[in-house]
């Protein structure tokens, strides 16, 4: 029996509505979670919102409302986005929830008991936008005398009483972790950045604030709330039952467990340096992997509210279709690298891959069966070499190549393999020409159609994690049993029983109607 699989997105900071970058991360994570479920694993998939901190307090004040009211409103937008994009999360966590406050205070007390927290005075550079403190050596000069963080966000000199975490004491242990587990940080470019950062020396980390009160209260320390990253990172434990549900922790956050964080490349340091150090201090298991994906760019440019190129994922889903958007984002961008999107690219990719290569293959095959066989599924009258070659290719693609790619967090590689199999099926149907065989060799026609039926079902199962609604609708239409909709089970053994049953195939509707460019970009 395989071990449980825990996967999380970063929790989104909801001082504004979700943008396409949020959608990209949660869609990619959803595809991996769906794949792992299809492999028969017990999956826990968590996403949510990171609701505390100075930015939230300031945004709420500027709008004349309380931080809680802002958090409730904004978390609602993220929940709606996830529902609209067909995200199969098991929990949507909000850091303002009482059980998360308990978890954050529990890990704080565990770190304190280990001697890793002390009270001091913080003087240094702080970025409100990043909710992050930075060393002097990381600060650069911007225009007009503005000081900038490594993320090019403004920093302010901050002085206040603070609790500190002895991060400096964990430098050697972190370096040993990276050496013993080379895949702890992926891809390699992120790992190399973190190695250089940690090898350069670690300073103790300020982990509380007194200048605002919208956050988790520090146990036994009046006036202090936790620095947002202690609170935020602990959300992963909260969902796994910490500190009260030992059975749930043993299932989803165990020593040696399969735990993966999917995050943006700009927050890798917090997840790959601070987070494992906190866990080590609290004597808690570490995740298996932190994967820092790249940014999603609008026509090659970084999205910015001031430039006005921040895309609303809901508008894109309404305009192009949810599955079309999911497919585009996962096929177009090599996971781990930056990627670019545009209306033209979404339309082109959807029409060529989903519409022509896959949708048209299913449409013409199933329509032919519905029309010429009155919906009766064709029988197999002995396969020839061309049939065997196609079925062998499909079997390898769906049961070996695609699972291997998804397991490596490479959805675009899985989709490339799937698309090659679609092309092979189209070449097969053109070469075999069942419309011509109908007049000359009815038995061979049926074998060809049966081979295609099996192949289309395999293709639909293979792409389920990426386009779940469309692929499921096709499999439902084709009568493929629910227990065969996994990478292991979707061979060809199910077909004979279905063909010999009373199942009648209805005339299909087009899966992916052709998209047209919006008028403003046509």
Coordinates of C-alpha atoms in Angstrom, one line a residue:
X1 CA 0.0 0.0 0.0
X2 CA 1.5 3.4 -1.0
X3 CA 2.0 6.0 1.6
X4 CA -0.4 9.0 1.8
X5 CA 0.4 12.0 -0.3
X6 CA 0.1 15.6 1.1
X7 CA 0.3 18.5 -1.3
X8 CA -0.2 22.2 -0.7
X9 CA -0.2 25.5 -2.6
X10 CA 1.1 28.6 -0.9
X11 CA -1.7 30.3 0.9
X12 CA -2.7 33.5 -1.0
X13 CA -2.4 36.9 0.6
X14 CA -5.9 38.3 0.1
X15 CA -5.4 42.0 0.3
X16 CA -6.7 42.0 -3.3
X17 CA -8.7 39.8 -5.6
X18 CA -7.1 36.7 -7.2
X19 CA -5.1 37.1 -10.4
X20 CA -4.0 34.6 -13.0
X21 CA -0.8 33.8 -11.1
X22 CA -2.9 32.5 -8.2
X23 CA -4.9 30.4 -10.7
X24 CA -1.8 29.0 -12.3
X25 CA -0.4 27.7 -9.0
X26 CA -3.6 26.1 -7.8
X27 CA -4.4 24.5 -11.2
X28 CA -1.0 23.0 -11.4
X29 CA -1.2 21.7 -7.8
X30 CA -4.7 20.3 -8.5
X31 CA -3.5 18.4 -11.6
X32 CA -0.8 16.7 -9.5
X33 CA -3.3 15.9 -6.7
X34 CA -5.8 14.4 -9.2
X35 CA -3.0 12.4 -10.8
X36 CA -2.0 10.9 -7.4
X37 CA -5.6 10.0 -6.6
X38 CA -5.8 8.2 -9.9
X39 CA -2.7 6.3 -8.9
X40 CA -4.7 5.0 -5.9
X41 CA -3.1 7.2 -3.2
X42 CA -4.7 8.7 -0.2
X43 CA -4.3 12.4 -1.0
X44 CA -4.6 15.5 1.2
X45 CA -4.6 18.7 -0.9
X46 CA -4.8 22.0 0.9
X47 CA -4.9 25.6 -0.3
X48 CA -6.3 28.8 1.3
X49 CA -5.6 32.3 2.4
X50 CA -3.0 34.0 4.6
X51 CA -5.0 36.7 6.3
X52 CA -2.9 38.3 8.9
X53 CA -0.2 40.9 8.8
X54 CA 0.4 44.6 8.3
X55 CA -0.7 44.8 4.7
X56 CA -4.1 43.5 5.6
X57 CA -4.4 45.9 8.5
X58 CA -3.4 48.8 6.3
X59 CA -5.7 47.8 3.4
X60 CA -8.7 47.5 5.8
X61 CA -7.9 50.8 7.4
X62 CA -7.7 52.5 3.9
X63 CA -11.2 51.1 3.1
X64 CA -12.6 52.1 6.5
X65 CA -13.4 48.5 7.5
X66 CA -12.1 46.0 10.1
X67 CA -9.4 43.5 9.0
X68 CA -11.7 40.6 9.7
X69 CA -14.3 42.1 7.3
X70 CA -11.7 42.5 4.6
X71 CA -10.4 38.9 5.2
X72 CA -14.0 37.5 4.9
X73 CA -14.7 39.3 1.7
X74 CA -11.4 38.5 0.0
X75 CA -11.3 34.8 1.1
X76 CA -14.7 34.5 -0.5
X77 CA -13.2 35.6 -3.9
X78 CA -10.5 32.9 -3.7
X79 CA -13.0 30.3 -2.8
X80 CA -15.2 31.2 -5.7
X81 CA -12.1 31.1 -8.0
X82 CA -11.3 27.6 -6.8
X83 CA -14.8 26.4 -7.4
X84 CA -15.0 27.9 -10.8
X85 CA -11.6 26.4 -11.9
X86 CA -12.7 22.9 -10.7
X87 CA -10.0 22.7 -8.0
X88 CA -10.4 19.5 -6.0
X89 CA -8.8 20.7 -2.7
X90 CA -9.7 18.8 0.5
X91 CA -9.4 21.9 2.7
X92 CA -9.5 25.6 2.1
X93 CA -7.8 27.0 5.2
X94 CA -8.0 30.5 6.5
X95 CA -5.3 31.6 9.0
X96 CA -7.9 33.5 11.0
X97 CA -9.6 30.2 12.0
X98 CA -9.4 29.3 15.7
X99 CA -7.8 25.9 15.1
X100 CA -5.0 27.6 13.1
X101 CA -4.3 30.0 16.0
X102 CA -4.0 27.0 18.3
X103 CA -1.5 25.3 15.9
X104 CA 0.6 28.5 15.6
X105 CA 0.7 29.0 19.3
X106 CA 1.6 25.3 19.8
X107 CA 4.6 25.4 17.4
X108 CA 5.7 28.7 19.0
X109 CA 5.7 27.0 22.4
X110 CA 7.6 24.1 21.1
X111 CA 10.3 26.3 19.6
X112 CA 10.4 28.3 22.9
X113 CA 10.7 25.1 24.9
X114 CA 13.7 24.2 22.7
X115 CA 15.4 27.4 23.7
X116 CA 15.2 28.9 20.2
X117 CA 13.2 32.1 21.0
X118 CA 14.4 35.1 22.9
X119 CA 13.1 38.7 23.4
X120 CA 15.2 41.5 21.9
X121 CA 15.0 44.7 19.9
X122 CA 14.7 44.7 16.2
X123 CA 16.3 47.4 14.1
X124 CA 16.5 46.8 10.4
X125 CA 14.9 46.8 7.0
X126 CA 11.3 45.6 6.6
X127 CA 9.1 45.3 3.5
X128 CA 5.4 45.7 4.1
X129 CA 4.6 44.3 0.7
X130 CA 6.7 41.1 1.3
X131 CA 5.9 40.9 5.0
X132 CA 9.7 40.2 5.2
X133 CA 12.8 41.4 7.0
X134 CA 16.0 41.8 5.0
X135 CA 19.7 42.1 5.9
X136 CA 21.6 45.2 5.0
X137 CA 23.6 43.3 2.5
X138 CA 20.4 42.5 0.5
X139 CA 19.2 46.1 0.2
X140 CA 19.8 48.1 -3.0
X141 CA 19.2 51.8 -3.8
X142 CA 16.2 52.6 -6.0
X143 CA 15.1 55.9 -7.6
X144 CA 14.5 58.9 -5.4
X145 CA 16.5 57.4 -2.5
X146 CA 14.0 54.5 -2.0
X147 CA 15.6 51.4 -0.5
X148 CA 14.6 48.1 -2.2
X149 CA 14.5 44.5 -1.2
X150 CA 15.7 41.6 -3.4
X151 CA 12.2 41.5 -4.8
X152 CA 12.4 45.3 -5.7
X153 CA 9.8 46.2 -3.1
X154 CA 10.3 49.2 -0.9
X155 CA 11.7 48.6 2.5
X156 CA 11.4 50.8 5.7
X157 CA 13.8 51.1 8.6
X158 CA 11.9 49.5 11.5
X159 CA 12.7 49.7 15.2
X160 CA 10.6 47.8 17.8
X161 CA 10.7 45.2 20.5
X162 CA 10.6 41.7 19.0
X163 CA 10.9 38.0 19.7
X164 CA 13.7 36.4 17.7
X165 CA 14.2 32.9 16.4
X166 CA 17.7 31.5 16.6
X167 CA 17.9 30.9 12.8
X168 CA 21.7 31.2 12.9
X169 CA 21.9 28.0 15.0
X170 CA 20.4 26.0 12.1
X171 CA 22.8 26.9 9.3
X172 CA 24.8 23.6 9.5
X173 CA 21.7 21.5 9.9
X174 CA 20.0 23.1 6.9
X175 CA 23.1 22.6 4.7
X176 CA 23.2 19.0 5.8
X177 CA 19.5 18.7 4.8
X178 CA 20.2 20.1 1.3
X179 CA 23.1 17.7 0.9
X180 CA 21.4 14.6 2.1
X181 CA 18.2 15.3 0.2
X182 CA 19.1 17.0 -3.1
X183 CA 15.5 17.0 -4.2
X184 CA 14.3 18.9 -1.1
X185 CA 14.3 22.1 -3.2
X186 CA 13.4 22.0 -6.8
X187 CA 14.1 22.9 -9.5
X188 CA 17.9 23.1 -9.3
X189 CA 18.0 26.8 -10.0
X190 CA 16.1 27.5 -6.7
X191 CA 18.2 25.0 -4.8
X192 CA 21.4 26.8 -5.9
X193 CA 20.0 30.2 -4.9
X194 CA 19.1 28.8 -1.4
X195 CA 22.5 27.1 -1.0
X196 CA 24.3 30.4 -1.7
X197 CA 22.0 32.3 0.7
X198 CA 22.5 29.8 3.6
X199 CA 26.2 29.4 3.0
X200 CA 26.6 33.2 3.2
X201 CA 25.5 33.0 6.9
X202 CA 22.2 33.3 8.6
X203 CA 21.0 36.0 11.0
X204 CA 18.5 35.4 13.8
X205 CA 15.0 36.1 12.6
X206 CA 12.5 38.6 14.1
X207 CA 9.3 36.6 14.6
X208 CA 6.9 39.0 16.3
X209 CA 5.5 42.5 15.9
X210 CA 4.1 45.1 18.3
X211 CA 3.2 47.8 15.8
X212 CA -0.2 46.2 14.9
X213 CA -2.5 43.6 16.5
X214 CA -4.1 41.8 13.5
X215 CA -2.5 38.4 13.9
X216 CA -1.9 35.4 16.1
X217 CA -1.1 36.4 19.7
X218 CA 2.2 35.3 21.0
X219 CA 1.6 33.1 24.0
X220 CA 2.4 34.8 27.3
X221 CA 3.7 38.0 25.7
X222 CA 1.2 40.9 25.8
X223 CA 1.2 43.2 22.8
X224 CA 3.1 40.8 20.5
X225 CA 1.6 39.1 17.5
X226 CA 3.5 36.6 15.4
X227 CA 5.4 37.7 12.4
X228 CA 3.3 36.6 9.6
X229 CA 5.6 33.9 8.2
X230 CA 5.5 31.9 11.4
X231 CA 1.8 32.0 11.4
X232 CA 1.4 31.5 7.6
X233 CA 3.8 28.5 7.3
X234 CA 2.1 26.7 10.1
X235 CA -1.1 26.4 8.1
X236 CA 0.3 23.3 6.5
X237 CA 0.4 21.6 10.0
X238 CA -3.0 22.9 10.9
X239 CA -4.6 21.1 8.0
X240 CA -2.8 17.9 9.0
X241 CA -4.2 17.9 12.5
X242 CA -1.5 19.7 14.5
X243 CA -1.4 19.8 17.5
X244 CA -4.4 17.8 18.7
X245 CA -5.1 15.1 16.1
X246 CA -2.2 12.6 16.4
X247 CA -3.8 10.1 14.0
X248 CA -4.3 12.7 11.3
X249 CA -0.7 13.9 11.8
X250 CA 0.6 10.3 11.5
X251 CA -1.3 10.0 8.2
X252 CA -0.5 13.2 6.5
X253 CA 2.6 14.7 8.2
X254 CA 4.7 11.8 9.2
X255 CA 8.5 11.3 9.4
X256 CA 9.5 10.2 5.9
X257 CA 6.1 11.2 4.6
X258 CA 5.4 12.3 1.0
X259 CA 4.7 16.0 1.6
X260 CA 5.1 18.6 -1.3
X261 CA 4.8 22.3 -1.2
X262 CA 4.0 24.0 -4.5
X263 CA 5.0 27.7 -4.2
X264 CA 6.1 30.7 -6.3
X265 CA 9.8 31.2 -6.7
X266 CA 9.7 34.5 -4.8
X267 CA 8.9 32.8 -1.5
X268 CA 11.2 29.8 -1.7
X269 CA 13.5 31.2 1.0
X270 CA 10.7 31.2 3.6
X271 CA 9.7 27.6 2.7
X272 CA 13.2 26.2 2.3
X273 CA 15.1 28.0 5.0
X274 CA 12.8 29.3 7.7
X275 CA 10.2 26.6 7.6
X276 CA 12.5 23.5 8.0
X277 CA 14.3 25.4 10.7
X278 CA 11.0 26.0 12.6
X279 CA 10.1 22.4 12.2
X280 CA 13.5 21.2 13.4
X281 CA 13.2 23.4 16.4
X282 CA 9.8 22.1 17.2
X283 CA 10.9 18.4 16.7
X284 CA 8.4 17.9 13.9
X285 CA 8.9 16.0 10.6
X286 CA 10.0 17.9 7.5
X287 CA 8.3 18.0 4.1
X288 CA 9.8 15.9 1.3
X289 CA 10.0 18.7 -1.2
X290 CA 9.6 22.4 -1.9
X291 CA 9.0 23.2 -5.6
X292 CA 9.3 26.8 -6.6
X293 CA 7.5 27.5 -9.9
X294 CA 8.1 30.5 -12.1
X295 CA 6.1 33.6 -12.8
X296 CA 3.3 33.9 -15.3
X297 CA 3.9 36.8 -17.6
X298 CA 1.4 38.8 -19.7
X299 CA 2.8 38.8 -23.2
X300 CA 6.3 38.5 -21.7
X301 CA 5.8 41.3 -19.2
X302 CA 5.5 40.9 -15.4
X303 CA 1.9 41.7 -14.3
X304 CA 1.5 45.0 -12.4
X305 CA -1.6 46.9 -11.3
X306 CA 0.1 50.1 -12.2
X307 CA 0.7 48.9 -15.8
X308 CA -2.9 47.5 -15.9
X309 CA -2.0 44.1 -17.2
X310 CA -3.2 42.0 -14.3
X311 CA -5.5 39.3 -15.7
X312 CA -8.7 38.1 -13.8
X313 CA -8.8 34.3 -14.1
X314 CA -12.5 34.3 -13.9
X315 CA -12.8 36.5 -17.0
X316 CA -10.4 34.2 -18.8
X317 CA -12.4 31.1 -17.8
X318 CA -15.6 32.7 -18.9
X319 CA -14.1 33.8 -22.2
X320 CA -12.2 30.7 -23.2
X321 CA -13.6 27.9 -20.9
X322 CA -12.2 26.4 -17.7
X323 CA -10.6 23.3 -19.2
X324 CA -9.2 25.3 -22.1
X325 CA -7.5 27.6 -19.6
X326 CA -6.3 24.8 -17.5
X327 CA -4.9 23.0 -20.5
X328 CA -3.2 26.1 -21.8
X329 CA -1.4 27.0 -18.6
X330 CA -0.2 23.4 -17.9
X331 CA 0.9 22.7 -21.5
X332 CA 2.4 26.1 -22.4
X333 CA 4.6 26.6 -19.4
X334 CA 7.4 24.3 -18.4
X335 CA 6.8 23.9 -14.7
X336 CA 9.5 25.7 -12.8
X337 CA 10.3 28.2 -15.4
X338 CA 8.6 31.6 -16.2
X339 CA 5.9 31.4 -18.8
X340 CA 3.8 33.8 -20.9
X341 CA 0.2 33.9 -21.9
X342 CA -2.0 35.9 -24.2
X343 CA -5.5 35.6 -25.6
X344 CA -4.0 34.6 -29.0
X345 CA -1.9 31.9 -27.4
X346 CA -4.8 30.4 -25.5
X347 CA -7.0 30.4 -28.6
X348 CA -4.3 28.8 -30.8
X349 CA -3.4 26.1 -28.2
X350 CA -7.0 25.2 -27.5
X351 CA -8.0 25.0 -31.1
X352 CA -5.0 23.0 -32.3
X353 CA -4.6 20.6 -29.4
X354 CA -7.9 20.2 -27.8
X355 CA -10.1 21.0 -30.8
X356 CA -8.3 19.4 -33.7
X357 CA -5.9 16.8 -32.3
X358 CA -8.2 15.3 -29.6
X359 CA -11.8 16.7 -29.9
X360 CA -12.1 16.1 -33.7
X361 CA -10.6 12.6 -33.3
X362 CA -13.3 11.7 -30.8
X363 CA -16.1 13.5 -32.7
X364 CA -15.5 11.8 -36.0
X365 CA -15.0 8.4 -34.5
X366 CA -18.0 8.4 -32.2
X367 CA -20.2 10.1 -34.7
X368 CA -19.3 7.4 -37.3
X369 CA -20.2 4.6 -34.8
X370 CA -23.5 6.3 -33.8
X371 CA -24.5 6.8 -37.4
X372 CA -23.3 3.7 -39.1
X373 CA -23.7 1.1 -36.4
X374 CA -26.8 2.7 -34.8
X375 CA -24.7 3.2 -31.6
X376 CA -23.8 -0.4 -31.2
X377 CA -20.2 -0.7 -30.2
X378 CA -18.0 -2.3 -32.9
X379 CA -16.6 -5.8 -32.3
X380 CA -13.0 -6.8 -32.6
X381 CA -12.3 -9.3 -35.3
X382 CA -8.6 -9.9 -34.8
X383 CA -6.0 -7.1 -34.5
X384 CA -3.3 -6.6 -37.2
X385 CA 0.1 -5.0 -36.8
X386 CA -1.1 -1.4 -37.2
X387 CA -3.7 -1.9 -34.4
X388 CA -1.1 -3.6 -32.1
X389 CA 1.4 -0.8 -32.7
X390 CA -1.1 1.9 -31.9
X391 CA -2.4 0.2 -28.7
X392 CA 1.2 -0.5 -27.6
X393 CA 2.0 3.2 -28.0
X394 CA -1.2 4.2 -26.1
X395 CA -0.4 1.8 -23.3
X396 CA 3.1 3.1 -22.9
X397 CA 2.0 6.7 -23.0
X398 CA -0.9 6.5 -20.6
X399 CA 0.4 3.9 -18.2
X400 CA 4.1 4.7 -18.1
X401 CA 5.2 8.0 -19.7
X402 CA 2.4 10.3 -18.3
X403 CA 2.5 9.0 -14.8
X404 CA 6.3 9.3 -14.7
X405 CA 6.0 12.9 -15.8
X406 CA 3.3 13.9 -13.4
X407 CA 5.2 12.2 -10.5
X408 CA 8.2 14.4 -11.4
X409 CA 5.9 17.5 -11.3
X410 CA 6.3 18.0 -15.0
X411 CA 2.7 18.4 -16.4
X412 CA 3.9 19.9 -19.7
X413 CA 6.0 16.8 -20.3
X414 CA 3.0 14.6 -19.6
X415 CA 0.9 16.6 -22.0
X416 CA 3.5 16.5 -24.7
X417 CA 3.5 12.7 -24.5
X418 CA -0.3 12.7 -24.6
X419 CA -0.4 15.0 -27.6
X420 CA 2.0 12.7 -29.5
X421 CA -0.4 9.8 -28.9
X422 CA -3.3 12.0 -30.2
X423 CA -1.3 12.6 -33.4
X424 CA -0.7 8.8 -33.7
X425 CA -4.4 8.1 -33.4
X426 CA -5.2 10.7 -36.1
X427 CA -2.5 9.2 -38.4
X428 CA -4.1 5.7 -37.8
X429 CA -7.6 6.8 -38.6
X430 CA -6.5 8.5 -41.8
X431 CA -4.5 5.5 -42.9
X432 CA -7.1 2.9 -42.0
X433 CA -10.0 5.0 -43.4
X434 CA -13.0 3.2 -41.8
X435 CA -15.4 5.2 -44.1
X436 CA -13.8 3.4 -47.0
X437 CA -13.8 0.0 -45.2
X438 CA -17.5 0.3 -44.6
X439 CA -18.0 -0.5 -48.3
X440 CA -15.3 -3.1 -48.7
X441 CA -14.6 -4.9 -45.4
X442 CA -17.1 -4.4 -42.6
X443 CA -15.3 -6.7 -40.1
X444 CA -12.0 -4.7 -40.5
X445 CA -14.0 -1.5 -40.2
X446 CA -15.3 -2.6 -36.8
X447 CA -11.9 -3.6 -35.6
X448 CA -10.5 -0.2 -36.6
X449 CA -13.3 1.6 -34.8
X450 CA -13.0 -0.6 -31.7
X451 CA -9.3 0.1 -31.6
X452 CA -10.0 3.8 -31.9
X453 CA -12.7 3.6 -29.2
X454 CA -10.2 2.0 -26.8
X455 CA -7.5 4.6 -27.7
X456 CA -9.9 7.6 -27.2
X457 CA -10.9 6.3 -23.8
X458 CA -7.3 5.9 -22.8
X459 CA -6.5 9.4 -24.0
X460 CA -9.4 10.8 -22.0
X461 CA -8.2 9.0 -18.8
X462 CA -4.7 10.2 -19.4
X463 CA -5.7 13.8 -19.6
X464 CA -8.2 13.7 -16.7
X465 CA -6.0 15.6 -14.2
X466 CA -5.7 18.5 -16.7
X467 CA -9.2 18.8 -18.2
X468 CA -11.3 16.9 -15.6
X469 CA -14.7 18.2 -16.7
X470 CA -14.3 17.6 -20.4
X471 CA -12.5 14.3 -20.1
X472 CA -15.1 13.0 -17.6
X473 CA -18.0 14.0 -19.8
X474 CA -16.4 12.1 -22.7
X475 CA -15.8 9.0 -20.6
X476 CA -19.4 9.2 -19.3
X477 CA -20.7 9.5 -22.9
X478 CA -18.6 6.5 -23.9
X479 CA -19.8 4.4 -21.0
X480 CA -16.3 3.8 -19.6
X481 CA -16.8 2.3 -16.1
X482 CA -15.7 4.5 -13.1
X483 CA -13.3 1.8 -11.8
X484 CA -11.4 1.9 -15.1
X485 CA -10.6 5.6 -15.0
X486 CA -7.1 5.3 -13.6
X487 CA -3.7 5.0 -15.2
X488 CA -3.4 1.4 -14.1
X489 CA -6.9 0.2 -15.1
X490 CA -7.5 1.8 -18.4
X491 CA -5.9 -0.9 -20.7
X492 CA -8.2 -2.5 -23.2
X493 CA -9.7 -5.3 -21.1
X494 CA -12.9 -3.4 -20.2
X495 CA -13.9 -3.0 -23.8
X496 CA -15.2 -6.4 -24.7
X497 CA -17.6 -6.4 -21.7
X498 CA -19.0 -3.0 -22.7
X499 CA -19.3 -3.9 -26.4
X500 CA -21.3 -7.1 -25.4
X501 CA -23.6 -5.2 -23.0
X502 CA -26.7 -3.3 -23.8
X503 CA -24.8 0.0 -24.0
X504 CA -25.8 2.2 -26.9
X505 CA -23.6 5.1 -28.0
X506 CA -25.5 8.3 -28.6
X507 CA -24.4 10.9 -31.2
X508 CA -21.7 13.0 -29.6
X509 CA -21.6 16.8 -29.2
X510 CA -18.4 18.7 -29.9
X511 CA -16.2 18.7 -26.9
X512 CA -14.2 21.8 -27.7
X513 CA -16.1 24.3 -30.0
X514 CA -13.7 26.4 -31.9
X515 CA -12.6 29.5 -30.0
X516 CA -12.4 32.9 -31.7
X517 CA -10.2 35.8 -30.7
X518 CA -11.9 38.5 -28.7
X519 CA -12.8 41.5 -30.9
X520 CA -10.4 43.8 -29.0
X521 CA -7.3 41.6 -30.0
X522 CA -8.5 40.2 -33.3

